[in-house]
Amino acid sequence: MTLLGFAVSVAAGIAFALGKPFEGGLLILFSGVFDILDGGVARAKGRTTPFGGVLDSVCDRYSDGMMFLGIMTGAIYGRLSFVPFLGMEGWLWAGFALIGSFLVSYTRARAESAGCRKLSVGIAERTERMLILALGALSGFLGWALVLIAIFSHITIVQRVLRAKSILSNPSEPEVQKP
């Protein structure tokens, strides 16, 4: 199911690159169904593995990358049009959204490897980012969705860094894992 969701995300990226934001938005929602179901199905069948979690995370990052690169491609080749916001074109906002999306996940993984327990703080986890992107694409406000994702992602990174600092600065806190 993880790989099917990834394939649908690639199709969403292709739709954006071809200048079809509505179809891209629908495909994002469809890929989200697989993203929700894959872990649940694995748990229900008793088939969860550490590797399954790694595969899911890697596919999620590739999926994010393919969708944002599709949007950037569509914008650069004039198939998607955006009204510049703060003097920046849509492709650049998509780039900042891509960087933010990757760093939200990286910040969590790095903090957890340093000893934080599950670090799920922040206003823009993957589900929220994908919903904003899908709704923006479906409603004709893809440019605004990119701006929101870029801003919210970077706020989430700051929230996670500050929370990690707080947790890791106080080793007696229950949210610190012992190595």
Coordinates of N, CA, C and O in Angstrom, one line a residue:
M1 N 0.8 -1.2 0.0 CA 0.0 0.0 0.0 C 0.9 1.3 0.0 O 0.5 2.3 -0.6
T2 N 2.0 1.2 0.7 CA 2.9 2.3 0.7 C 3.4 2.7 -0.7 O 3.4 3.9 -1.1
L3 N 3.7 1.7 -1.4 CA 4.2 1.9 -2.8 C 3.1 2.4 -3.7 O 3.4 3.2 -4.6
L4 N 1.9 1.9 -3.5 CA 0.8 2.4 -4.3 C 0.5 3.9 -4.0 O 0.3 4.7 -5.0
G5 N 0.6 4.3 -2.8 CA 0.4 5.7 -2.4 C 1.5 6.5 -3.0 O 1.3 7.6 -3.5
F6 N 2.7 6.0 -3.0 CA 3.8 6.7 -3.6 C 3.6 6.9 -5.1 O 3.8 8.0 -5.7
A7 N 3.1 5.8 -5.8 CA 2.9 5.9 -7.2 C 1.8 7.0 -7.5 O 1.9 7.7 -8.5
V8 N 0.8 7.0 -6.7 CA -0.3 8.0 -6.9 C 0.3 9.5 -6.7 O 0.0 10.4 -7.4
S9 N 1.2 9.6 -5.7 CA 1.9 10.9 -5.5 C 2.7 11.3 -6.7 O 2.7 12.5 -7.1
V10 N 3.4 10.4 -7.3 CA 4.2 10.7 -8.5 C 3.2 11.1 -9.6 O 3.5 12.1 -10.3
A11 N 2.1 10.5 -9.7 CA 1.1 10.9 -10.7 C 0.6 12.3 -10.4 O 0.4 13.1 -11.4
A12 N 0.4 12.7 -9.2 CA 0.0 14.0 -8.8 C 1.1 15.0 -9.3 O 0.8 16.1 -9.8
G13 N 2.4 14.7 -9.0 CA 3.5 15.6 -9.5 C 3.4 15.7 -11.0 O 3.6 16.9 -11.5
I14 N 3.2 14.7 -11.7 CA 3.1 14.7 -13.2 C 1.9 15.6 -13.6 O 2.0 16.5 -14.5
A15 N 0.8 15.5 -12.9 CA -0.4 16.3 -13.2 C 0.0 17.8 -13.0 O -0.4 18.6 -13.9
F16 N 0.6 18.1 -11.9 CA 1.0 19.5 -11.7 C 2.0 20.0 -12.8 O 1.8 21.1 -13.4
A17 N 2.9 19.2 -13.2 CA 3.9 19.5 -14.2 C 3.2 19.8 -15.5 O 3.7 20.6 -16.3
L18 N 2.1 19.1 -15.8 CA 1.4 19.2 -17.0 C 0.4 20.4 -17.0 O -0.4 20.6 -17.9
G19 N 0.3 21.1 -15.8 CA -0.6 22.2 -15.7 C -2.0 21.8 -15.3 O -2.9 22.5 -15.7
K20 N -2.2 20.7 -14.7 CA -3.5 20.2 -14.3 C -3.6 20.2 -12.8 O -3.6 19.1 -12.1
P21 N -3.8 21.4 -12.1 CA -3.8 21.4 -10.7 C -5.0 20.7 -10.0 O -4.9 20.1 -9.0
F22 N -6.2 20.7 -10.7 CA -7.3 20.1 -10.1 C -7.1 18.6 -10.0 O -7.3 17.9 -9.0
E23 N -6.6 18.0 -11.1 CA -6.3 16.6 -11.1 C -5.2 16.2 -10.1 O -5.2 15.2 -9.4
G24 N -4.2 17.1 -10.0 CA -3.1 16.9 -9.0 C -3.7 16.9 -7.6 O -3.3 16.1 -6.7
G25 N -4.6 17.8 -7.3 CA -5.3 17.9 -6.0 C -6.0 16.6 -5.7 O -6.0 16.1 -4.6
L26 N -6.8 16.1 -6.7 CA -7.5 14.9 -6.5 C -6.6 13.7 -6.2 O -6.8 12.9 -5.3
L27 N -5.5 13.7 -6.9 CA -4.5 12.6 -6.7 C -3.8 12.7 -5.4 O -3.5 11.6 -4.7
I28 N -3.6 13.9 -4.9 CA -3.0 14.0 -3.5 C -4.0 13.4 -2.5 O -3.6 12.7 -1.6
L29 N -5.3 13.7 -2.6 CA -6.3 13.2 -1.7 C -6.3 11.7 -1.8 O -6.4 11.0 -0.8
F30 N -6.2 11.1 -3.0 CA -6.2 9.7 -3.2 C -5.0 9.0 -2.6 O -5.1 8.0 -2.0
S31 N -3.8 9.7 -2.8 CA -2.6 9.1 -2.2 C -2.7 9.1 -0.7 O -2.2 8.3 0.0
G32 N -3.4 10.1 -0.1 CA -3.6 10.2 1.3 C -4.3 9.0 1.9 O -4.1 8.6 3.0
V33 N -5.3 8.5 1.1 CA -6.0 7.3 1.5 C -5.0 6.2 1.8 O -5.1 5.5 2.8
F34 N -4.1 5.9 0.8 CA -3.1 4.9 1.0 C -2.2 5.2 2.2 O -1.8 4.3 2.9
D35 N -1.9 6.5 2.4 CA -1.0 6.8 3.5 C -1.6 6.6 4.8 O -1.0 6.1 5.8
I36 N -2.9 6.8 4.9 CA -3.7 6.5 6.1 C -3.8 5.0 6.4 O -3.7 4.5 7.5
L37 N -4.1 4.3 5.3 CA -4.4 2.8 5.4 C -3.2 1.9 5.6 O -3.3 0.9 6.2
D38 N -2.0 2.3 5.0 CA -0.9 1.4 5.0 C -0.5 0.9 6.5 O -0.3 -0.2 6.7
G39 N -0.3 1.9 7.4 CA 0.1 1.5 8.7 C -1.0 0.8 9.4 O -0.8 -0.2 10.2
G40 N -2.3 1.2 9.2 CA -3.4 0.5 9.9 C -3.6 -0.9 9.4 O -3.8 -1.8 10.2
V41 N -3.4 -1.2 8.1 CA -3.5 -2.5 7.6 C -2.4 -3.4 8.1 O -2.6 -4.5 8.5
A42 N -1.2 -2.8 8.2 CA 0.0 -3.6 8.7 C -0.3 -3.9 10.2 O 0.0 -5.1 10.6
R43 N -0.8 -3.0 11.0 CA -1.1 -3.3 12.4 C -2.1 -4.3 12.5 O -2.0 -5.3 13.3
A44 N -3.2 -4.2 11.7 CA -4.3 -5.2 11.8 C -3.9 -6.6 11.4 O -4.4 -7.6 12.0
K45 N -3.0 -6.7 10.5 CA -2.5 -8.0 10.1 C -1.3 -8.5 10.9 O -0.7 -9.6 10.6
G46 N -0.9 -7.7 11.9 CA 0.3 -8.0 12.7 C 1.6 -8.1 11.9 O 2.5 -8.8 12.2
R47 N 1.7 -7.2 10.9 CA 2.9 -7.2 10.0 C 3.7 -5.9 10.0 O 4.3 -5.6 9.1
T48 N 3.6 -5.2 11.2 CA 4.4 -4.0 11.3 C 5.9 -4.4 11.5 O 6.2 -5.4 12.2
T49 N 6.8 -3.7 10.9 CA 8.2 -3.9 11.0 C 8.9 -2.6 11.1 O 8.4 -1.6 10.6
P50 N 10.1 -2.5 11.7 CA 10.9 -1.3 11.7 C 11.2 -0.9 10.2 O 11.1 0.3 9.9
F51 N 11.4 -1.8 9.4 CA 11.7 -1.5 8.0 C 10.5 -0.9 7.3 O 10.6 0.1 6.5
G52 N 9.3 -1.4 7.6 CA 8.1 -0.8 7.1 C 8.0 0.7 7.4 O 7.6 1.5 6.6
G53 N 8.3 1.1 8.6 CA 8.3 2.5 9.0 C 9.3 3.3 8.3 O 9.0 4.4 7.8
V54 N 10.5 2.7 8.0 CA 11.5 3.4 7.3 C 11.0 3.6 5.8 O 11.1 4.7 5.3
L55 N 10.5 2.5 5.2 CA 10.0 2.6 3.8 C 8.9 3.7 3.7 O 8.9 4.5 2.8
D56 N 8.0 3.7 4.7 CA 6.9 4.7 4.6 C 7.5 6.1 4.7 O 7.1 7.0 3.9
S57 N 8.4 6.3 5.6 CA 9.0 7.7 5.7 C 9.8 8.1 4.4 O 9.6 9.2 4.0
V58 N 10.5 7.2 3.9 CA 11.3 7.5 2.7 C 10.3 7.8 1.5 O 10.5 8.7 0.8
C59 N 9.3 6.9 1.4 CA 8.3 7.2 0.3 C 7.6 8.5 0.5 O 7.3 9.2 -0.5
D60 N 7.3 8.9 1.8 CA 6.6 10.1 2.0 C 7.5 11.3 1.6 O 7.0 12.3 1.0
R61 N 8.8 11.2 1.8 CA 9.7 12.3 1.4 C 9.8 12.4 -0.1 O 9.8 13.5 -0.7
Y62 N 9.9 11.2 -0.8 CA 9.9 11.2 -2.2 C 8.6 11.8 -2.8 O 8.6 12.5 -3.8
S63 N 7.5 11.4 -2.2 CA 6.2 11.9 -2.6 C 6.1 13.4 -2.5 O 5.7 14.0 -3.5
D64 N 6.5 13.9 -1.4 CA 6.5 15.4 -1.2 C 7.4 16.0 -2.3 O 7.0 17.0 -2.9
G65 N 8.6 15.5 -2.5 CA 9.5 16.0 -3.5 C 8.9 16.0 -4.9 O 9.0 17.0 -5.6
M66 N 8.3 14.9 -5.3 CA 7.7 14.8 -6.6 C 6.6 15.8 -6.8 O 6.4 16.4 -7.9
M67 N 5.7 15.9 -5.8 CA 4.6 16.9 -5.9 C 5.1 18.3 -6.1 O 4.7 19.1 -7.0
F68 N 6.0 18.7 -5.2 CA 6.5 20.1 -5.3 C 7.4 20.3 -6.5 O 7.3 21.4 -7.1
L69 N 8.1 19.3 -6.9 CA 8.9 19.5 -8.2 C 8.0 19.6 -9.4 O 8.2 20.3 -10.3
G70 N 6.8 18.8 -9.3 CA 5.8 18.9 -10.4 C 5.3 20.4 -10.5 O 5.1 20.9 -11.6
I71 N 5.0 20.9 -9.3 CA 4.4 22.3 -9.3 C 5.5 23.3 -9.8 O 5.2 24.2 -10.6
M72 N 6.7 23.1 -9.4 CA 7.8 24.0 -9.8 C 8.0 23.9 -11.4 O 8.1 24.9 -12.1
T73 N 7.9 22.7 -11.9 CA 8.0 22.4 -13.3 C 6.9 23.1 -14.1 O 7.1 23.8 -15.1
G74 N 5.7 22.9 -13.6 CA 4.5 23.5 -14.2 C 4.6 25.0 -14.2 O 4.2 25.7 -15.2
A75 N 5.1 25.6 -13.1 CA 5.2 27.1 -13.0 C 6.3 27.6 -13.9 O 6.1 28.6 -14.7
I76 N 7.5 26.9 -13.9 CA 8.6 27.4 -14.8 C 8.3 27.3 -16.2 O 8.6 28.2 -17.0
Y77 N 7.6 26.3 -16.7 CA 7.2 26.1 -18.1 C 5.9 26.8 -18.5 O 5.4 26.7 -19.6
G78 N 5.3 27.6 -17.5 CA 4.1 28.4 -17.8 C 2.8 27.6 -17.9 O 1.8 28.1 -18.3
R79 N 2.8 26.4 -17.4 CA 1.6 25.6 -17.4 C 0.8 25.8 -16.2 O -0.4 25.6 -16.2
L80 N 1.4 26.3 -15.2 CA 0.7 26.8 -14.0 C 1.0 28.3 -13.8 O 2.2 28.7 -13.9
S81 N 0.0 29.1 -13.5 CA 0.3 30.5 -13.3 C 0.0 30.9 -11.9 O -1.0 30.4 -11.3
F82 N 0.8 31.7 -11.3 CA 0.7 32.2 -10.0 C 0.9 33.7 -10.0 O 1.7 34.2 -10.7
V83 N 0.2 34.3 -9.1 CA 0.4 35.8 -8.9 C 1.5 35.9 -7.9 O 1.5 35.2 -6.8
P84 N 2.6 36.6 -8.2 CA 3.7 36.7 -7.2 C 3.2 37.2 -5.9 O 2.3 38.1 -5.8
F85 N 3.8 36.7 -4.8 CA 3.4 37.1 -3.5 C 4.7 37.6 -2.8 O 5.7 36.8 -2.8
L86 N 4.7 38.7 -2.2 CA 6.0 39.3 -1.7 C 7.1 39.3 -2.7 O 8.3 39.1 -2.3
G87 N 6.7 39.5 -3.9 CA 7.7 39.6 -5.0 C 8.3 38.3 -5.4 O 9.3 38.3 -6.2
M88 N 7.8 37.2 -4.9 CA 8.3 35.9 -5.3 C 7.4 35.1 -6.1 O 6.2 35.1 -5.8
E89 N 7.9 34.5 -7.1 CA 7.1 33.6 -8.0 C 6.6 32.3 -7.4 O 7.3 31.9 -6.4
G90 N 5.6 31.7 -7.9 CA 5.1 30.5 -7.4 C 6.1 29.4 -7.3 O 6.1 28.6 -6.3
W91 N 7.0 29.2 -8.3 CA 8.0 28.2 -8.3 C 8.9 28.3 -7.1 O 9.3 27.3 -6.5
L92 N 9.2 29.5 -6.7 CA 10.1 29.8 -5.5 C 9.4 29.4 -4.2 O 10.0 28.8 -3.3
W93 N 8.1 29.8 -4.1 CA 7.3 29.4 -3.0 C 7.2 27.9 -2.9 O 7.3 27.3 -1.8
A94 N 7.1 27.2 -4.0 CA 7.1 25.7 -4.0 C 8.4 25.2 -3.5 O 8.5 24.2 -2.7
G95 N 9.5 25.9 -3.9 CA 10.8 25.4 -3.4 C 11.0 25.6 -1.9 O 11.5 24.7 -1.2
F96 N 10.5 26.7 -1.3 CA 10.5 26.9 0.1 C 9.6 25.9 0.8 O 9.9 25.5 1.9
A97 N 8.5 25.6 0.2 CA 7.6 24.6 0.8 C 8.3 23.2 0.8 O 8.1 22.5 1.8
L98 N 9.0 22.9 -0.3 CA 9.7 21.6 -0.4 C 10.8 21.6 0.7 O 10.8 20.6 1.5
I99 N 11.6 22.6 0.8 CA 12.6 22.6 1.9 C 12.0 22.5 3.3 O 12.4 21.7 4.1
G100 N 10.9 23.2 3.5 CA 10.2 23.2 4.8 C 9.7 21.8 5.1 O 9.8 21.3 6.2
S101 N 9.1 21.2 4.1 CA 8.5 19.8 4.3 C 9.6 18.8 4.6 O 9.4 18.0 5.5
F102 N 10.7 18.9 3.9 CA 11.8 18.0 4.3 C 12.4 18.3 5.7 O 12.7 17.3 6.4
L103 N 12.5 19.5 6.0 CA 13.1 19.9 7.3 C 12.2 19.6 8.5 O 12.7 19.3 9.6
V104 N 10.9 19.7 8.3 CA 10.0 19.3 9.4 C 10.2 17.8 9.8 O 10.4 17.5 10.9
S105 N 10.3 17.0 8.8 CA 10.6 15.6 9.1 C 12.0 15.3 9.6 O 12.2 14.6 10.5
Y106 N 12.9 16.0 9.0 CA 14.3 15.8 9.4 C 14.5 16.3 10.9 O 15.2 15.6 11.7
T107 N 13.9 17.4 11.2 CA 14.0 18.0 12.6 C 13.5 17.0 13.6 O 14.1 16.7 14.6
R108 N 12.4 16.4 13.3 CA 11.8 15.4 14.2 C 12.7 14.2 14.3 O 13.0 13.7 15.4
A109 N 13.2 13.6 13.2 CA 14.0 12.5 13.2 C 15.3 12.7 14.0 O 15.8 11.9 14.8
R110 N 15.9 13.9 13.7 CA 17.2 14.2 14.4 C 17.0 14.4 15.9 O 17.8 14.0 16.6
A111 N 15.9 15.1 16.3 CA 15.7 15.3 17.7 C 15.4 14.0 18.4 O 15.9 13.7 19.5
E112 N 14.7 13.1 17.7 CA 14.4 11.8 18.3 C 15.7 10.9 18.4 O 15.9 10.2 19.4
S113 N 16.5 11.0 17.4 CA 17.8 10.3 17.5 C 18.7 10.8 18.6 O 19.6 10.1 19.1
A114 N 18.5 12.1 18.9 CA 19.3 12.7 20.0 C 18.8 12.4 21.4 O 19.4 12.7 22.4
G115 N 17.6 11.8 21.4 CA 17.1 11.4 22.7 C 15.7 11.8 23.0 O 15.1 11.5 24.1
C116 N 15.1 12.7 22.2 CA 13.7 13.1 22.5 C 12.7 11.9 22.2 O 13.0 11.2 21.2
R117 N 11.7 11.8 23.0 CA 10.7 10.8 22.6 C 9.9 11.4 21.4 O 10.2 12.5 21.0
K118 N 8.9 10.8 21.0 CA 8.2 11.2 19.8 C 7.9 12.7 19.8 O 7.2 13.2 20.6
L119 N 8.5 13.4 18.9 CA 8.4 14.9 18.8 C 7.4 15.3 17.7 O 7.8 15.6 16.6
S120 N 6.2 15.3 18.1 CA 5.1 15.6 17.1 C 4.5 17.0 17.3 O 3.4 17.2 17.0
V121 N 5.3 17.9 17.8 CA 4.8 19.3 17.9 C 4.9 20.0 16.6 O 5.7 19.7 15.7
G122 N 4.1 21.1 16.5 CA 4.1 21.9 15.3 C 2.8 22.0 14.6 O 1.9 21.1 14.7
I123 N 2.6 23.1 13.9 CA 1.3 23.3 13.2 C 1.2 22.7 11.9 O 0.1 22.8 11.3
A124 N 2.3 22.2 11.3 CA 2.2 21.7 9.9 C 2.9 20.4 9.7 O 3.9 20.3 9.1
E125 N 2.3 19.3 10.3 CA 2.8 18.0 10.0 C 2.4 17.6 8.6 O 1.7 18.4 7.9
R126 N 2.8 16.5 8.1 CA 2.6 16.1 6.7 C 1.1 16.1 6.3 O 0.8 16.6 5.3
T127 N 0.3 15.6 7.2 CA -1.2 15.6 6.9 C -1.7 17.0 6.6 O -2.4 17.2 5.6
E128 N -1.4 17.9 7.5 CA -1.8 19.3 7.3 C -1.3 19.9 6.0 O -2.0 20.5 5.3
R129 N 0.0 19.6 5.7 CA 0.6 20.2 4.5 C -0.1 19.6 3.3 O -0.4 20.4 2.3
M130 N -0.3 18.3 3.2 CA -1.0 17.7 2.1 C -2.4 18.2 1.9 O -2.9 18.4 0.8
L131 N -3.1 18.4 3.0 CA -4.5 18.9 2.9 C -4.5 20.3 2.4 O -5.4 20.6 1.5
I132 N -3.6 21.1 2.9 CA -3.6 22.5 2.3 C -3.2 22.5 0.9 O -3.9 23.2 0.1
L133 N -2.3 21.7 0.5 CA -1.9 21.6 -1.0 C -3.0 21.1 -1.8 O -3.4 21.7 -2.9
A134 N -3.7 20.0 -1.4 CA -4.8 19.5 -2.2 C -6.0 20.5 -2.3 O -6.5 20.7 -3.3
L135 N -6.3 21.1 -1.1 CA -7.4 22.0 -1.2 C -7.1 23.3 -2.0 O -8.0 23.8 -2.7
G136 N -5.9 23.7 -1.9 CA -5.4 24.8 -2.7 C -5.5 24.5 -4.2 O -6.0 25.3 -5.0
A137 N -5.1 23.3 -4.6 CA -5.1 22.9 -6.0 C -6.6 22.7 -6.5 O -6.9 23.2 -7.6
L138 N -7.4 22.2 -5.6 CA -8.8 21.9 -6.0 C -9.6 23.2 -6.1 O -10.5 23.3 -6.9
S139 N -9.3 24.2 -5.3 CA -10.1 25.4 -5.2 C -9.5 26.6 -6.1 O -10.2 27.6 -6.2
G140 N -8.4 26.3 -6.8 CA -7.8 27.4 -7.6 C -6.9 28.3 -6.9 O -6.5 29.4 -7.4
F141 N -6.6 28.0 -5.6 CA -5.7 28.8 -4.8 C -4.4 28.1 -4.5 O -3.9 28.2 -3.4
L142 N -3.8 27.5 -5.5 CA -2.6 26.7 -5.3 C -1.5 27.6 -4.8 O -0.7 27.2 -4.0
G143 N -1.4 28.8 -5.4 CA -0.3 29.7 -5.0 C -0.4 30.1 -3.5 O 0.6 30.1 -2.8
W144 N -1.6 30.4 -3.0 CA -1.8 30.7 -1.6 C -1.4 29.5 -0.8 O -0.9 29.6 0.3
A145 N -1.8 28.3 -1.2 CA -1.5 27.1 -0.5 C 0.0 26.9 -0.3 O 0.5 26.5 0.7
L146 N 0.8 27.2 -1.4 CA 2.2 27.1 -1.3 C 2.8 28.1 -0.3 O 3.7 27.7 0.5
V147 N 2.3 29.3 -0.3 CA 2.7 30.3 0.7 C 2.4 29.8 2.1 O 3.3 29.8 3.0
L148 N 1.2 29.3 2.3 CA 0.9 28.8 3.7 C 1.8 27.6 4.1 O 2.3 27.6 5.2
I149 N 2.0 26.7 3.2 CA 2.8 25.5 3.5 C 4.3 26.0 3.8 O 4.9 25.5 4.8
A150 N 4.8 26.9 3.0 CA 6.1 27.4 3.2 C 6.2 28.0 4.6 O 7.1 27.7 5.4
I151 N 5.3 28.9 4.9 CA 5.4 29.6 6.2 C 5.1 28.7 7.4 O 5.9 28.6 8.3
F152 N 4.1 27.9 7.3 CA 3.7 27.0 8.4 C 4.8 25.9 8.6 O 5.1 25.5 9.7
S153 N 5.4 25.4 7.5 CA 6.5 24.4 7.7 C 7.7 25.0 8.5 O 8.2 24.3 9.4
H154 N 8.1 26.2 8.1 CA 9.2 26.8 8.8 C 8.9 27.2 10.2 O 9.8 27.1 11.1
I155 N 7.6 27.5 10.5 CA 7.2 27.8 11.9 C 7.3 26.4 12.7 O 7.8 26.4 13.8
T156 N 6.9 25.3 12.0 CA 6.9 24.0 12.7 C 8.4 23.6 13.0 O 8.6 23.1 14.1
I157 N 9.3 23.9 12.1 CA 10.7 23.6 12.3 C 11.2 24.3 13.6 O 11.8 23.7 14.4
V158 N 10.9 25.6 13.7 CA 11.3 26.4 14.8 C 10.6 25.8 16.1 O 11.3 25.7 17.1
Q159 N 9.3 25.5 16.0 CA 8.7 24.9 17.2 C 9.4 23.6 17.6 O 9.6 23.4 18.8
R160 N 9.7 22.8 16.7 CA 10.4 21.5 17.0 C 11.8 21.7 17.6 O 12.2 21.0 18.5
V161 N 12.5 22.6 17.0 CA 13.9 22.9 17.5 C 13.8 23.4 18.9 O 14.6 23.0 19.8
L162 N 12.9 24.3 19.2 CA 12.8 24.9 20.5 C 12.3 23.8 21.5 O 12.8 23.8 22.7
R163 N 11.4 23.0 21.1 CA 10.9 21.9 22.0 C 12.0 20.9 22.2 O 12.2 20.4 23.4
A164 N 12.8 20.5 21.2 CA 13.9 19.6 21.4 C 15.0 20.2 22.4 O 15.5 19.5 23.2
K165 N 15.2 21.5 22.2 CA 16.2 22.2 23.1 C 15.7 22.1 24.5 O 16.4 21.8 25.4
S166 N 14.4 22.3 24.7 CA 13.8 22.3 26.1 C 14.0 20.9 26.7 O 14.4 20.7 27.8
I167 N 13.6 19.9 25.9 CA 13.6 18.5 26.4 C 15.1 18.0 26.6 O 15.4 17.5 27.7
L168 N 16.0 18.3 25.7 CA 17.3 17.8 25.8 C 18.2 18.6 26.8 O 19.2 18.1 27.3
S169 N 17.7 19.8 27.1 CA 18.4 20.6 28.1 C 18.1 20.1 29.5 O 18.8 20.5 30.5
N170 N 17.1 19.3 29.7 CA 16.6 18.8 31.0 C 16.5 17.3 30.9 O 15.4 16.8 30.7
P171 N 17.6 16.6 31.1 CA 17.6 15.1 30.9 C 16.7 14.4 31.9 O 16.4 13.2 31.6
S172 N 16.3 15.0 33.0 CA 15.3 14.3 33.9 C 13.9 14.4 33.4 O 13.0 13.7 34.0
E173 N 13.6 15.1 32.4 CA 12.3 15.2 31.8 C 11.9 13.9 31.3 O 12.6 13.2 30.6
P174 N 10.6 13.5 31.5 CA 10.1 12.2 31.0 C 10.1 12.0 29.5 O 10.0 10.9 29.0
E175 N 10.3 13.1 28.8 CA 10.3 12.9 27.3 C 11.7 12.7 26.7 O 11.9 12.7 25.5
V176 N 12.7 12.5 27.6 CA 14.0 12.1 27.1 C 14.2 10.6 27.2 O 14.0 10.0 28.3
Q177 N 14.7 10.0 26.2 CA 15.0 8.6 26.1 C 16.4 8.4 26.6 O 17.3 9.1 26.2
K178 N 16.6 7.4 27.4 CA 18.0 7.0 27.8 C 18.6 6.2 26.6 O 17.9 5.3 26.1
P179 N 19.8 6.5 26.2 CA 20.4 5.7 25.1 C 20.7 4.3 25.5 O 20.7 3.9 26.6

